[in-house]
Amino acid sequence: MGKQVVSNEYILRVDEKGRIVIPKEVRDKLKISNSVRLIVNESGEIIIKKMERNIEKYAGYFRVDWSKLAGMDIDEILNEALKERSEKWLRDILT
């Protein structure tokens, strides 16, 4: 048997700044929080995909209590951690 694909179609308005709103029922169903991927394929179609942000996959890279960071933006957390690590590394090599 083939895999059944269920899809819904939504008509979304684009505001003067080019923004759209993903309907709440879709955000809730897909558990979308604050980031999605927008892809424009070769035929000019726009595809919006849920971002898979698995914070646990970074456990062990940094000394962080990951449970306190639940719900935060992983890119922001990692950028801050890398910045702090780079600054420490520079201090260490310059002294």
PDB file of C-alpha atoms in Angstrom, residues 8 15 19-20 23 25 28 40 54 57 62 65 73 76 90 93-94:
ATOM      1  CA  ASN A   8      -4.620  21.273   3.419  1.00  0.00           C
ATOM      2  CA  ASP A  15       1.170  42.370   4.221  1.00  0.00           C
ATOM      3  CA  ARG A  19       4.903  38.912   5.984  1.00  0.00           C
ATOM      4  CA  ILE A  20       2.431  36.069   6.195  1.00  0.00           C
ATOM      5  CA  PRO A  23      -2.563  29.637  10.790  1.00  0.00           C
ATOM      6  CA  GLU A  25      -4.030  25.253  13.836  1.00  0.00           C
ATOM      7  CA  ASP A  28      -0.074  23.870  16.836  1.00  0.00           C
ATOM      8  CA  VAL A  40      11.995  28.538  -3.305  1.00  0.00           C
ATOM      9  CA  ASN A  54      16.830  19.163  18.745  1.00  0.00           C
ATOM     10  CA  LYS A  57      22.012  16.839  20.150  1.00  0.00           C
ATOM     11  CA  PHE A  62      29.178  23.070  26.212  1.00  0.00           C
ATOM     12  CA  ASP A  65      22.208  23.221  32.075  1.00  0.00           C
ATOM     13  CA  ASP A  73      16.345  29.786  20.305  1.00  0.00           C
ATOM     14  CA  GLU A  76      21.124  32.300  19.790  1.00  0.00           C
ATOM     15  CA  LEU A  90      41.929  34.608  22.598  1.00  0.00           C
ATOM     16  CA  ILE A  93      46.715  32.619  23.678  1.00  0.00           C
ATOM     17  CA  LEU A  94      47.485  36.285  24.286  1.00  0.00           C
TER      18      LEU A  94
END
